[in-house]
CSV table of C-alpha atoms in Angstrom, one decimal:
chain,number,residue,atom,x,y,z
A,278,UNK,CA,-2.7,1.6,23.2
A,279,UNK,CA,0.8,0.3,22.9
A,280,UNK,CA,0.4,-1.9,19.9
A,281,UNK,CA,1.1,-1.6,16.2
A,282,UNK,CA,-1.9,-3.1,14.6
A,283,UNK,CA,-2.4,-5.0,11.4
A,284,UNK,CA,-5.0,-7.3,10.1
A,285,UNK,CA,-3.9,-11.0,10.2
A,286,UNK,CA,-4.7,-12.1,6.7
A,287,UNK,CA,-5.1,-10.8,3.2
A,288,UNK,CA,-5.9,-12.8,0.0
A,289,UNK,CA,-5.5,-11.3,-3.4
A,290,UNK,CA,-5.6,-12.6,-7.0
A,291,UNK,CA,-2.4,-12.9,-8.9
A,292,UNK,CA,-1.8,-9.8,-10.9
A,293,UNK,CA,-4.0,-7.6,-8.7
A,294,UNK,CA,-2.6,-5.0,-6.3
A,295,UNK,CA,-2.3,-5.8,-2.6
A,296,UNK,CA,-2.8,-3.2,0.1
A,297,UNK,CA,-1.6,-4.0,3.6
A,298,UNK,CA,-2.6,-1.6,6.3
A,299,UNK,CA,-1.1,-0.7,9.6
A,300,UNK,CA,-1.9,1.7,12.4
A,301,UNK,CA,0.7,2.8,14.8
A,302,UNK,CA,0.5,4.6,18.1
A,303,UNK,CA,3.4,7.1,18.6
A,304,UNK,CA,3.0,10.4,16.7
A,305,UNK,CA,6.6,11.1,17.4
A,306,UNK,CA,7.8,8.0,15.6
A,307,UNK,CA,10.6,9.0,13.2
A,308,UNK,CA,10.7,6.0,10.9
A,309,UNK,CA,8.2,3.4,9.8
A,310,UNK,CA,9.2,0.2,8.3
A,311,UNK,CA,7.9,-2.7,6.3
A,312,UNK,CA,9.5,-6.1,6.6
A,313,UNK,CA,8.8,-9.3,4.7
A,314,UNK,CA,9.1,-12.8,6.1
A,315,UNK,CA,9.0,-15.7,3.8
A,316,UNK,CA,8.4,-19.2,5.2
A,317,UNK,CA,11.2,-20.5,7.3
A,318,UNK,CA,13.3,-17.3,6.8
A,319,UNK,CA,14.2,-14.2,8.7
A,320,UNK,CA,12.6,-10.8,8.4
A,321,UNK,CA,13.8,-8.9,5.4
A,322,UNK,CA,13.7,-5.1,5.4
A,323,UNK,CA,11.6,-4.1,2.3
A,324,UNK,CA,11.3,-0.4,2.6
A,325,UNK,CA,10.9,2.4,5.1
A,326,UNK,CA,9.6,5.9,5.2
A,327,UNK,CA,10.6,8.9,7.2
A,328,UNK,CA,7.9,10.5,9.1
A,329,UNK,CA,8.0,13.8,7.2
A,330,UNK,CA,7.1,12.0,4.0
A,331,UNK,CA,3.7,11.2,2.7
A,332,UNK,CA,4.6,8.6,0.1
A,333,UNK,CA,7.6,6.6,-1.1
A,334,UNK,CA,7.7,4.5,-4.2
A,335,UNK,CA,10.2,1.8,-5.0
A,336,UNK,CA,9.4,-0.3,-8.1
A,337,UNK,CA,6.2,-2.3,-7.3
A,338,UNK,CA,6.1,-1.0,-3.8
A,339,UNK,CA,4.3,2.1,-2.7
A,340,UNK,CA,4.2,3.2,0.9
A,341,UNK,CA,1.7,5.8,2.1
A,342,UNK,CA,1.8,7.5,5.4
A,343,UNK,CA,-1.0,9.4,7.0
A,344,UNK,CA,0.5,11.0,10.1
A,345,UNK,CA,-2.7,12.5,11.3
A,346,UNK,CA,-4.4,9.2,11.5
A,347,UNK,CA,-1.2,7.3,12.3
A,348,UNK,CA,-1.9,5.0,9.4
A,349,UNK,CA,0.7,3.3,7.2
A,350,UNK,CA,0.0,1.2,4.1
A,351,UNK,CA,2.0,-0.9,1.7
A,352,UNK,CA,0.8,-1.4,-1.8
A,353,UNK,CA,2.3,-4.1,-3.9
A,354,UNK,CA,1.4,-3.7,-7.6
A,355,UNK,CA,1.0,-6.7,-9.9
A,356,UNK,CA,1.1,-9.2,-7.0
A,357,UNK,CA,3.0,-12.3,-7.9
A,358,UNK,CA,3.2,-15.7,-6.2
A,359,UNK,CA,6.6,-14.8,-4.9
A,360,UNK,CA,5.0,-12.1,-2.8
A,361,UNK,CA,3.4,-14.7,-0.6
A,362,UNK,CA,4.8,-14.0,2.8
A,363,UNK,CA,4.0,-12.3,6.2
A,364,UNK,CA,4.4,-8.6,6.1
A,365,UNK,CA,5.4,-6.8,9.3
A,366,UNK,CA,4.8,-3.1,9.9
A,367,UNK,CA,7.1,-1.5,12.5
A,368,UNK,CA,7.6,1.9,14.0
A,369,UNK,CA,10.7,3.4,15.5
A,370,UNK,CA,9.8,4.6,18.9
A,371,UNK,CA,12.7,6.1,20.8
A,372,UNK,CA,10.9,6.0,24.0
A,373,UNK,CA,10.6,2.2,24.0
A,374,UNK,CA,13.2,-0.3,25.1
A,375,UNK,CA,13.6,-2.1,21.8
A,376,UNK,CA,13.3,1.2,19.8
A,377,UNK,CA,11.4,-0.6,17.0
A,378,UNK,CA,8.0,-1.9,17.7
A,379,UNK,CA,6.6,-4.6,15.4
A,380,UNK,CA,3.0,-5.4,14.4
A,381,UNK,CA,1.8,-8.9,14.5
A,382,UNK,CA,2.2,-9.3,10.8
A,383,UNK,CA,-0.2,-9.8,7.8
A,384,UNK,CA,-0.1,-13.1,6.0
A,385,UNK,CA,-0.5,-12.4,2.3
A,386,UNK,CA,-1.7,-15.3,0.2
A,387,UNK,CA,-2.0,-15.2,-3.6
A,388,UNK,CA,-4.7,-17.1,-5.5
A,389,UNK,CA,-4.5,-17.9,-9.2
B,273,UNK,CA,21.4,-11.8,2.5
B,274,UNK,CA,21.2,-9.3,5.4
B,275,UNK,CA,24.8,-9.8,6.5
B,276,UNK,CA,23.7,-11.1,9.9
B,277,UNK,CA,24.6,-14.7,10.6
B,278,UNK,CA,23.2,-17.1,13.1
B,279,UNK,CA,24.2,-20.6,14.2
B,280,UNK,CA,22.9,-23.2,14.4
B,281,UNK,CA,20.0,-23.2,11.9
B,282,UNK,CA,18.2,-25.9,13.7
B,283,UNK,CA,18.4,-27.3,17.3
B,284,UNK,CA,16.6,-30.2,18.8
B,285,UNK,CA,17.0,-30.8,22.5
B,286,UNK,CA,15.2,-32.1,25.5
B,287,UNK,CA,13.4,-30.4,28.4
B,288,UNK,CA,15.7,-29.3,31.2
B,289,UNK,CA,18.6,-28.8,28.9
B,290,UNK,CA,20.7,-25.7,28.1
B,291,UNK,CA,21.5,-24.4,24.7
B,292,UNK,CA,23.5,-21.5,23.3
B,293,UNK,CA,22.6,-19.6,20.1
B,294,UNK,CA,25.1,-17.5,18.3
B,295,UNK,CA,24.8,-14.3,16.3
B,296,UNK,CA,27.3,-12.3,14.2
B,297,UNK,CA,26.1,-8.8,13.4
B,298,UNK,CA,26.6,-6.9,10.1
B,299,UNK,CA,30.0,-5.4,9.8
B,300,UNK,CA,30.1,-2.1,11.6
B,301,UNK,CA,26.8,-2.6,13.5
B,302,UNK,CA,27.3,-2.1,17.2
B,303,UNK,CA,23.7,-3.0,18.3
B,304,UNK,CA,22.5,-6.6,18.5
B,305,UNK,CA,18.9,-7.5,19.3
B,306,UNK,CA,17.4,-10.9,20.1
B,307,UNK,CA,13.8,-11.8,19.4
B,308,UNK,CA,11.6,-14.9,19.9
B,309,UNK,CA,9.0,-15.8,17.4
B,310,UNK,CA,6.4,-18.4,18.2
B,311,UNK,CA,3.1,-19.2,16.5
B,312,UNK,CA,0.9,-17.9,19.3
B,313,UNK,CA,3.0,-15.0,20.5
B,314,UNK,CA,4.2,-13.3,17.4
B,315,UNK,CA,7.6,-11.5,17.4
B,316,UNK,CA,8.7,-10.8,21.0
B,317,UNK,CA,11.7,-8.6,21.8
B,318,UNK,CA,14.0,-10.2,24.3
B,319,UNK,CA,17.1,-8.1,24.8
B,320,UNK,CA,19.4,-5.6,23.1
B,321,UNK,CA,23.2,-5.1,23.5
B,322,UNK,CA,25.2,-2.1,22.3
B,323,UNK,CA,28.9,-2.4,22.0
B,324,UNK,CA,29.1,-5.0,24.7
B,325,UNK,CA,26.7,-3.5,27.1
B,326,UNK,CA,23.1,-4.4,27.8
B,327,UNK,CA,21.0,-1.6,26.5
B,328,UNK,CA,17.4,-2.7,26.8
B,329,UNK,CA,15.4,-5.6,28.1
B,330,UNK,CA,12.1,-6.9,26.9
B,331,UNK,CA,10.1,-10.0,27.7
B,332,UNK,CA,13.2,-12.1,28.5
B,333,UNK,CA,12.7,-14.9,31.0
B,334,UNK,CA,15.1,-15.3,34.0
B,335,UNK,CA,16.2,-18.7,32.5
B,336,UNK,CA,17.5,-16.8,29.5
B,337,UNK,CA,20.6,-14.7,29.4
B,338,UNK,CA,22.7,-13.1,26.7
B,339,UNK,CA,26.0,-11.3,26.2
B,340,UNK,CA,27.9,-9.5,23.5
B,341,UNK,CA,31.6,-10.0,23.2
B,342,UNK,CA,34.4,-7.6,22.3
B,343,UNK,CA,34.3,-8.7,18.6
B,344,UNK,CA,30.5,-7.8,18.8
B,345,UNK,CA,29.2,-11.2,18.2
B,346,UNK,CA,26.4,-12.2,20.7
B,347,UNK,CA,25.2,-15.4,22.3
B,348,UNK,CA,21.8,-16.1,23.8
B,349,UNK,CA,21.8,-18.8,26.5
B,350,UNK,CA,18.6,-20.7,27.2
B,351,UNK,CA,18.5,-22.9,30.2
B,352,UNK,CA,16.1,-25.3,32.0
B,353,UNK,CA,14.3,-25.5,28.7
B,354,UNK,CA,10.6,-26.1,28.6
B,355,UNK,CA,8.4,-27.3,25.8
B,356,UNK,CA,7.0,-23.8,25.4
B,357,UNK,CA,10.5,-22.5,24.6
B,358,UNK,CA,10.2,-24.1,21.1
B,359,UNK,CA,10.3,-21.2,18.7
B,360,UNK,CA,12.3,-19.4,16.1
B,361,UNK,CA,15.0,-17.1,17.7
B,362,UNK,CA,16.1,-14.2,15.6
B,363,UNK,CA,19.1,-11.9,16.0
B,364,UNK,CA,19.1,-8.5,14.4
B,365,UNK,CA,21.7,-5.8,14.2
B,366,UNK,CA,21.5,-2.1,13.4
B,367,UNK,CA,23.7,0.9,13.0
B,368,UNK,CA,22.9,3.8,15.4
B,369,UNK,CA,19.4,5.3,14.6
B,370,UNK,CA,19.0,2.8,11.8
B,371,UNK,CA,16.7,0.0,10.8
B,372,UNK,CA,17.2,-3.5,12.1
B,373,UNK,CA,18.6,-6.2,9.9
B,374,UNK,CA,17.6,-9.7,10.7
B,375,UNK,CA,19.5,-13.0,10.6
B,376,UNK,CA,18.0,-16.2,9.2
B,377,UNK,CA,17.1,-17.4,12.7
B,378,UNK,CA,17.6,-20.5,14.8
B,379,UNK,CA,14.7,-22.9,15.0
B,380,UNK,CA,14.6,-24.5,18.4
B,381,UNK,CA,12.6,-27.6,19.1
B,382,UNK,CA,12.3,-28.8,22.7
B,383,UNK,CA,11.1,-32.3,23.1
């Protein structure tokens, strides 16, 4: 299909790791992105990975890319209350009008 | 702070009215994108401008129009407003082949 797919909700305990998953559709996508949206705010670019990489780590964030399965994941280590937000996965698809196609977002909630 | 600015932050208006939303891209970015985010529709791409020219169109209604000026700022005009147009409107900018950086958004409420 055309869509970038994500599950809508994820709940984790504070201090645990969060893993947010995403499947995309275009095997020729060059970049894949993770954005974070806090309540009432715009989308903030968190990290991105180039399609020839399998993994990228940036402090508490780890991005894993499985090109064969077109699967992208974002792992947040030691999840804190400030990580509560909606996380959007996006793929750069040069064949599309907007170039960057966004998933519907995963709402991450943290429980004590 | 992404470097993209949008005004106003909030806008309350009545059905049938017309409003203009403004966006200033990051310094050096030539591309500007407009998105609508509502609770039931997620993030919808509306339109893209590149260096003053319309580059791509998404799900933009005929009642909506946009333009990008020589100084690269952009305006989104929404007319004959309906209740269903209530949403967050985001502007994003990007360098060529780069990621999009989003502004803080304009929250529009149509009563």
